[in-house]
Amino acid sequence: MALRVTFVAAAGSSSRLAERFEDDRPLDRAGWSEVQRVAHALLPLAAADLRYCSPNPRSRATGDGLGYAPLVQLALRDCDMGRWRGLTLGEAMAREPEAVDAWLADPRATVHGGESLLDFITRVGGWLDTRPLEEDFRVVAVAEPSVIRAALVYALKAPPATYWNIDVRALSRVSVTGQAGRWSLRIEGVSPQRTRT
């Protein structure tokens, strides 16, 4: 048996350098425009057997805007960044350069007083591993890019440092298939039309 979990990145996400840690801002007008622009392509995911989202306001609004009516999953919340919550990486670096360097270098570091990168990846992976497993079961989860990066690192059993090399753009989607402890990345695209000769 195999389960397919498709992650959809929340709208309104900025580049990794400008995004804020644990950003609780609501979906803005530009984000709503993004959702409307791609809704036709992402609407078929509303037929998934289970539809979830992270508790972040943008993730919830994106899921609702796409017609998913998702259930909030606390395990899909962003990494707890302690006293860096609401800061950009640049702002944290300006305030505590040595602490940021230590955090970037060590996935077990909790120099900000919150959750380590390794604990974050493990938490998100634990959620993934506990999804119901039925034949051809499909799940969709709308989440922040950081959560999707953590899920992919976990699914691929990649070193935690791989997290920093995954770029997840707003309203992009990626799927993993398999079951607890045995996941595969599934790259989806448009199938070419066969022509008759």
PDB file of C-alpha atoms in Angstrom:
ATOM      1  CA  MET A   1       0.000   0.000   0.000  1.00  0.00           C
ATOM      2  CA  ALA A   2       1.134   3.527  -0.739  1.00  0.00           C
ATOM      3  CA  LEU A   3      -0.007   6.904   0.474  1.00  0.00           C
ATOM      4  CA  ARG A   4       0.454  10.110  -1.502  1.00  0.00           C
ATOM      5  CA  VAL A   5       0.918  13.326   0.469  1.00  0.00           C
ATOM      6  CA  THR A   6       0.976  16.476  -1.631  1.00  0.00           C
ATOM      7  CA  PHE A   7       2.313  19.602   0.028  1.00  0.00           C
ATOM      8  CA  VAL A   8       1.196  22.995  -1.293  1.00  0.00           C
ATOM      9  CA  ALA A   9       3.216  26.033  -0.236  1.00  0.00           C
ATOM     10  CA  ALA A  10       1.170  28.856   1.246  1.00  0.00           C
ATOM     11  CA  ALA A  11       0.669  31.987  -0.816  1.00  0.00           C
ATOM     12  CA  GLY A  12       2.334  35.262   0.035  1.00  0.00           C
ATOM     13  CA  SER A  13       5.671  33.750   0.945  1.00  0.00           C
ATOM     14  CA  SER A  14       8.666  35.922   0.283  1.00  0.00           C
ATOM     15  CA  SER A  15      12.198  34.915  -0.589  1.00  0.00           C
ATOM     16  CA  ARG A  16      14.071  32.984   2.080  1.00  0.00           C
ATOM     17  CA  LEU A  17      16.232  36.014   2.904  1.00  0.00           C
ATOM     18  CA  ALA A  18      13.195  38.260   3.511  1.00  0.00           C
ATOM     19  CA  GLU A  19      10.877  35.806   5.239  1.00  0.00           C
ATOM     20  CA  ARG A  20      10.335  36.220   8.937  1.00  0.00           C
ATOM     21  CA  PHE A  21      10.701  33.465  11.504  1.00  0.00           C
ATOM     22  CA  GLU A  22       7.252  32.224  12.590  1.00  0.00           C
ATOM     23  CA  ASP A  23       5.559  34.883  10.480  1.00  0.00           C
ATOM     24  CA  ASP A  24       1.923  35.225  11.605  1.00  0.00           C
ATOM     25  CA  ARG A  25       0.925  37.952   9.163  1.00  0.00           C
ATOM     26  CA  PRO A  26      -2.338  37.231   7.285  1.00  0.00           C
ATOM     27  CA  LEU A  27      -2.522  36.677   3.562  1.00  0.00           C
ATOM     28  CA  ASP A  28      -2.261  40.071   1.897  1.00  0.00           C
ATOM     29  CA  ARG A  29      -3.846  41.329  -1.333  1.00  0.00           C
ATOM     30  CA  ALA A  30      -0.921  40.125  -3.441  1.00  0.00           C
ATOM     31  CA  GLY A  31      -1.223  36.687  -1.831  1.00  0.00           C
ATOM     32  CA  TRP A  32      -4.942  36.520  -2.621  1.00  0.00           C
ATOM     33  CA  SER A  33      -4.179  37.449  -6.227  1.00  0.00           C
ATOM     34  CA  GLU A  34      -1.642  34.611  -6.383  1.00  0.00           C
ATOM     35  CA  VAL A  35      -4.225  32.144  -5.065  1.00  0.00           C
ATOM     36  CA  GLN A  36      -6.813  33.272  -7.625  1.00  0.00           C
ATOM     37  CA  ARG A  37      -4.282  33.067 -10.434  1.00  0.00           C
ATOM     38  CA  VAL A  38      -3.369  29.405  -9.781  1.00  0.00           C
ATOM     39  CA  ALA A  39      -6.598  28.100  -8.245  1.00  0.00           C
ATOM     40  CA  HIS A  40      -7.650  26.295 -11.440  1.00  0.00           C
ATOM     41  CA  ALA A  41      -4.437  24.238 -11.413  1.00  0.00           C
ATOM     42  CA  LEU A  42      -4.566  23.398  -7.680  1.00  0.00           C
ATOM     43  CA  LEU A  43      -8.333  22.915  -7.310  1.00  0.00           C
ATOM     44  CA  PRO A  44      -8.227  19.190  -8.254  1.00  0.00           C
ATOM     45  CA  LEU A  45      -6.294  18.548  -5.009  1.00  0.00           C
ATOM     46  CA  ALA A  46      -9.531  19.373  -3.146  1.00  0.00           C
ATOM     47  CA  ALA A  47     -10.622  15.813  -4.031  1.00  0.00           C
ATOM     48  CA  ALA A  48      -7.965  14.421  -1.662  1.00  0.00           C
ATOM     49  CA  ASP A  49      -9.206  12.004   0.992  1.00  0.00           C
ATOM     50  CA  LEU A  50      -7.799  14.248   3.747  1.00  0.00           C
ATOM     51  CA  ARG A  51      -6.992  17.968   3.577  1.00  0.00           C
ATOM     52  CA  TYR A  52      -4.792  19.650   6.163  1.00  0.00           C
ATOM     53  CA  CYS A  53      -2.980  22.925   6.774  1.00  0.00           C
ATOM     54  CA  SER A  54      -0.534  24.376   9.234  1.00  0.00           C
ATOM     55  CA  PRO A  55      -1.947  26.788  11.841  1.00  0.00           C
ATOM     56  CA  ASN A  56      -0.242  29.777  10.199  1.00  0.00           C
ATOM     57  CA  PRO A  57      -2.842  32.346   8.959  1.00  0.00           C
ATOM     58  CA  ARG A  58      -1.476  32.327   5.395  1.00  0.00           C
ATOM     59  CA  SER A  59      -1.610  28.538   5.184  1.00  0.00           C
ATOM     60  CA  ARG A  60      -5.181  28.437   6.470  1.00  0.00           C
ATOM     61  CA  ALA A  61      -6.282  31.207   4.110  1.00  0.00           C
ATOM     62  CA  THR A  62      -4.532  29.583   1.144  1.00  0.00           C
ATOM     63  CA  GLY A  63      -6.228  26.248   1.848  1.00  0.00           C
ATOM     64  CA  ASP A  64      -9.626  27.919   2.194  1.00  0.00           C
ATOM     65  CA  GLY A  65      -9.044  30.021  -0.930  1.00  0.00           C
ATOM     66  CA  LEU A  66      -8.284  26.874  -2.926  1.00  0.00           C
ATOM     67  CA  GLY A  67     -11.493  25.225  -1.729  1.00  0.00           C
ATOM     68  CA  TYR A  68      -9.800  22.589   0.434  1.00  0.00           C
ATOM     69  CA  ALA A  69     -11.550  23.400   3.754  1.00  0.00           C
ATOM     70  CA  PRO A  70      -8.439  22.028   5.507  1.00  0.00           C
ATOM     71  CA  LEU A  71      -8.118  20.806   9.086  1.00  0.00           C
ATOM     72  CA  VAL A  72      -5.440  22.616  11.104  1.00  0.00           C
ATOM     73  CA  GLN A  73      -2.564  20.390  12.219  1.00  0.00           C
ATOM     74  CA  LEU A  74      -0.419  21.753  15.055  1.00  0.00           C
ATOM     75  CA  ALA A  75       2.422  19.405  14.092  1.00  0.00           C
ATOM     76  CA  LEU A  76       2.712  21.378  10.824  1.00  0.00           C
ATOM     77  CA  ARG A  77       3.443  24.658  12.602  1.00  0.00           C
ATOM     78  CA  ASP A  78       6.628  26.526  11.776  1.00  0.00           C
ATOM     79  CA  CYS A  79       9.807  25.944  13.763  1.00  0.00           C
ATOM     80  CA  ASP A  80       9.707  27.531  17.234  1.00  0.00           C
ATOM     81  CA  MET A  81      12.324  30.255  16.907  1.00  0.00           C
ATOM     82  CA  GLY A  82      12.238  31.478  20.496  1.00  0.00           C
ATOM     83  CA  ARG A  83      13.394  35.085  20.848  1.00  0.00           C
ATOM     84  CA  TRP A  84      13.972  35.349  17.069  1.00  0.00           C
ATOM     85  CA  ARG A  85      10.272  35.021  16.316  1.00  0.00           C
ATOM     86  CA  GLY A  86       9.185  37.731  13.879  1.00  0.00           C
ATOM     87  CA  LEU A  87      12.752  38.597  12.828  1.00  0.00           C
ATOM     88  CA  THR A  88      14.316  38.078   9.418  1.00  0.00           C
ATOM     89  CA  LEU A  89      17.538  36.109   9.240  1.00  0.00           C
ATOM     90  CA  GLY A  90      19.366  39.396   8.589  1.00  0.00           C
ATOM     91  CA  GLU A  91      17.870  41.012  11.686  1.00  0.00           C
ATOM     92  CA  ALA A  92      18.808  38.038  13.858  1.00  0.00           C
ATOM     93  CA  MET A  93      22.335  38.140  12.399  1.00  0.00           C
ATOM     94  CA  ALA A  94      22.654  41.843  13.193  1.00  0.00           C
ATOM     95  CA  ARG A  95      21.638  41.235  16.817  1.00  0.00           C
ATOM     96  CA  GLU A  96      23.373  37.901  17.517  1.00  0.00           C
ATOM     97  CA  PRO A  97      25.866  37.017  14.770  1.00  0.00           C
ATOM     98  CA  GLU A  98      27.663  34.296  16.718  1.00  0.00           C
ATOM     99  CA  ALA A  99      24.390  32.659  17.771  1.00  0.00           C
ATOM    100  CA  VAL A 100      23.108  32.653  14.178  1.00  0.00           C
ATOM    101  CA  ASP A 101      26.366  31.128  12.952  1.00  0.00           C
ATOM    102  CA  ALA A 102      26.082  28.399  15.592  1.00  0.00           C
ATOM    103  CA  TRP A 103      22.436  27.749  14.678  1.00  0.00           C
ATOM    104  CA  LEU A 104      23.215  27.485  10.960  1.00  0.00           C
ATOM    105  CA  ALA A 105      26.164  25.156  11.592  1.00  0.00           C
ATOM    106  CA  ASP A 106      24.592  22.788  14.130  1.00  0.00           C
ATOM    107  CA  PRO A 107      21.134  21.245  13.516  1.00  0.00           C
ATOM    108  CA  ARG A 108      20.878  20.491  17.255  1.00  0.00           C
ATOM    109  CA  ALA A 109      21.478  24.117  18.314  1.00  0.00           C
ATOM    110  CA  THR A 110      18.774  25.957  20.243  1.00  0.00           C
ATOM    111  CA  VAL A 111      20.665  29.202  20.751  1.00  0.00           C
ATOM    112  CA  HIS A 112      17.477  31.236  20.152  1.00  0.00           C
ATOM    113  CA  GLY A 113      15.702  29.486  23.023  1.00  0.00           C
ATOM    114  CA  GLY A 114      13.295  27.594  20.762  1.00  0.00           C
ATOM    115  CA  GLU A 115      13.306  24.377  18.766  1.00  0.00           C
ATOM    116  CA  SER A 116      16.366  22.935  17.034  1.00  0.00           C
ATOM    117  CA  LEU A 117      16.302  22.315  13.289  1.00  0.00           C
ATOM    118  CA  LEU A 118      16.655  18.584  13.952  1.00  0.00           C
ATOM    119  CA  ASP A 119      13.678  18.589  16.353  1.00  0.00           C
ATOM    120  CA  PHE A 120      11.632  20.561  13.796  1.00  0.00           C
ATOM    121  CA  ILE A 121      12.417  18.074  11.008  1.00  0.00           C
ATOM    122  CA  THR A 122      11.619  15.162  13.344  1.00  0.00           C
ATOM    123  CA  ARG A 123       8.294  16.709  14.401  1.00  0.00           C
ATOM    124  CA  VAL A 124       7.148  17.264  10.816  1.00  0.00           C
ATOM    125  CA  GLY A 125       8.380  13.800   9.844  1.00  0.00           C
ATOM    126  CA  GLY A 126       6.477  12.272  12.739  1.00  0.00           C
ATOM    127  CA  TRP A 127       3.308  13.871  11.397  1.00  0.00           C
ATOM    128  CA  LEU A 128       4.032  12.452   7.951  1.00  0.00           C
ATOM    129  CA  ASP A 129       4.636   8.955   9.321  1.00  0.00           C
ATOM    130  CA  THR A 130       1.336   8.899  11.216  1.00  0.00           C
ATOM    131  CA  ARG A 131      -0.994   9.646   8.283  1.00  0.00           C
ATOM    132  CA  PRO A 132      -3.659   6.980   7.729  1.00  0.00           C
ATOM    133  CA  LEU A 133      -2.501   4.344   5.259  1.00  0.00           C
ATOM    134  CA  GLU A 134      -5.079   2.945   2.880  1.00  0.00           C
ATOM    135  CA  GLU A 135      -4.841   1.817  -0.727  1.00  0.00           C
ATOM    136  CA  ASP A 136      -4.381   4.843  -3.023  1.00  0.00           C
ATOM    137  CA  PHE A 137      -5.107   7.270  -0.169  1.00  0.00           C
ATOM    138  CA  ARG A 138      -4.424  10.899  -1.052  1.00  0.00           C
ATOM    139  CA  VAL A 139      -3.629  13.696   1.361  1.00  0.00           C
ATOM    140  CA  VAL A 140      -3.041  17.394   0.689  1.00  0.00           C
ATOM    141  CA  ALA A 141      -1.358  19.692   3.204  1.00  0.00           C
ATOM    142  CA  VAL A 142      -0.964  23.464   2.828  1.00  0.00           C
ATOM    143  CA  ALA A 143       2.021  24.694   4.804  1.00  0.00           C
ATOM    144  CA  GLU A 144       4.744  27.282   5.006  1.00  0.00           C
ATOM    145  CA  PRO A 145       7.846  26.654   2.861  1.00  0.00           C
ATOM    146  CA  SER A 146       9.916  25.877   5.969  1.00  0.00           C
ATOM    147  CA  VAL A 147       7.562  23.044   6.915  1.00  0.00           C
ATOM    148  CA  ILE A 148       7.706  21.602   3.403  1.00  0.00           C
ATOM    149  CA  ARG A 149      11.509  21.761   3.420  1.00  0.00           C
ATOM    150  CA  ALA A 150      11.526  19.881   6.740  1.00  0.00           C
ATOM    151  CA  ALA A 151       9.143  17.233   5.360  1.00  0.00           C
ATOM    152  CA  LEU A 152      11.323  16.680   2.290  1.00  0.00           C
ATOM    153  CA  VAL A 153      14.511  16.350   4.338  1.00  0.00           C
ATOM    154  CA  TYR A 154      12.769  13.781   6.523  1.00  0.00           C
ATOM    155  CA  ALA A 155      11.182  11.859   3.654  1.00  0.00           C
ATOM    156  CA  LEU A 156      14.464  11.591   1.765  1.00  0.00           C
ATOM    157  CA  LYS A 157      16.451  10.736   4.918  1.00  0.00           C
ATOM    158  CA  ALA A 158      18.811  13.531   3.913  1.00  0.00           C
ATOM    159  CA  PRO A 159      21.303  15.170   6.271  1.00  0.00           C
ATOM    160  CA  PRO A 160      19.674  18.074   8.175  1.00  0.00           C
ATOM    161  CA  ALA A 161      21.969  20.568   6.414  1.00  0.00           C
ATOM    162  CA  THR A 162      20.077  19.744   3.190  1.00  0.00           C
ATOM    163  CA  TYR A 163      17.242  21.860   4.593  1.00  0.00           C
ATOM    164  CA  TRP A 164      19.142  25.011   3.600  1.00  0.00           C
ATOM    165  CA  ASN A 165      19.442  23.860  -0.037  1.00  0.00           C
ATOM    166  CA  ILE A 166      15.733  23.355  -0.743  1.00  0.00           C
ATOM    167  CA  ASP A 167      13.882  26.300  -2.255  1.00  0.00           C
ATOM    168  CA  VAL A 168      10.098  26.147  -1.935  1.00  0.00           C
ATOM    169  CA  ARG A 169       8.198  28.863  -3.761  1.00  0.00           C
ATOM    170  CA  ALA A 170       4.731  30.177  -2.944  1.00  0.00           C
ATOM    171  CA  LEU A 171       1.925  27.943  -4.249  1.00  0.00           C
ATOM    172  CA  SER A 172       4.328  25.322  -5.540  1.00  0.00           C
ATOM    173  CA  ARG A 173       3.493  21.691  -4.861  1.00  0.00           C
ATOM    174  CA  VAL A 174       5.483  18.551  -4.259  1.00  0.00           C
ATOM    175  CA  SER A 175       4.406  15.049  -3.320  1.00  0.00           C
ATOM    176  CA  VAL A 176       5.878  12.182  -1.385  1.00  0.00           C
ATOM    177  CA  THR A 177       4.567   8.660  -1.737  1.00  0.00           C
ATOM    178  CA  GLY A 178       5.020   5.619   0.437  1.00  0.00           C
ATOM    179  CA  GLN A 179       4.432   4.845   4.077  1.00  0.00           C
ATOM    180  CA  ALA A 180       6.017   5.446   7.472  1.00  0.00           C
ATOM    181  CA  GLY A 181       9.795   5.339   7.175  1.00  0.00           C
ATOM    182  CA  ARG A 182       9.732   4.631   3.429  1.00  0.00           C
ATOM    183  CA  TRP A 183       9.035   7.745   1.401  1.00  0.00           C
ATOM    184  CA  SER A 184       9.864   8.689  -2.168  1.00  0.00           C
ATOM    185  CA  LEU A 185       9.816  12.121  -3.750  1.00  0.00           C
ATOM    186  CA  ARG A 186       7.341  12.424  -6.596  1.00  0.00           C
ATOM    187  CA  ILE A 187       7.948  15.149  -9.167  1.00  0.00           C
ATOM    188  CA  GLU A 188       4.699  16.032 -10.883  1.00  0.00           C
ATOM    189  CA  GLY A 189       4.210  17.797 -14.151  1.00  0.00           C
ATOM    190  CA  VAL A 190       1.992  17.924 -17.166  1.00  0.00           C
ATOM    191  CA  SER A 191       1.932  14.700 -19.163  1.00  0.00           C
ATOM    192  CA  PRO A 192       2.593  15.246 -22.849  1.00  0.00           C
ATOM    193  CA  GLN A 193      -0.333  14.545 -25.150  1.00  0.00           C
ATOM    194  CA  ARG A 194       0.130  11.613 -27.454  1.00  0.00           C
ATOM    195  CA  THR A 195      -0.476  12.363 -31.098  1.00  0.00           C
ATOM    196  CA  ARG A 196      -1.852   9.944 -33.599  1.00  0.00           C
ATOM    197  CA  THR A 197       0.306   9.186 -36.605  1.00  0.00           C
TER     198      THR A 197
END
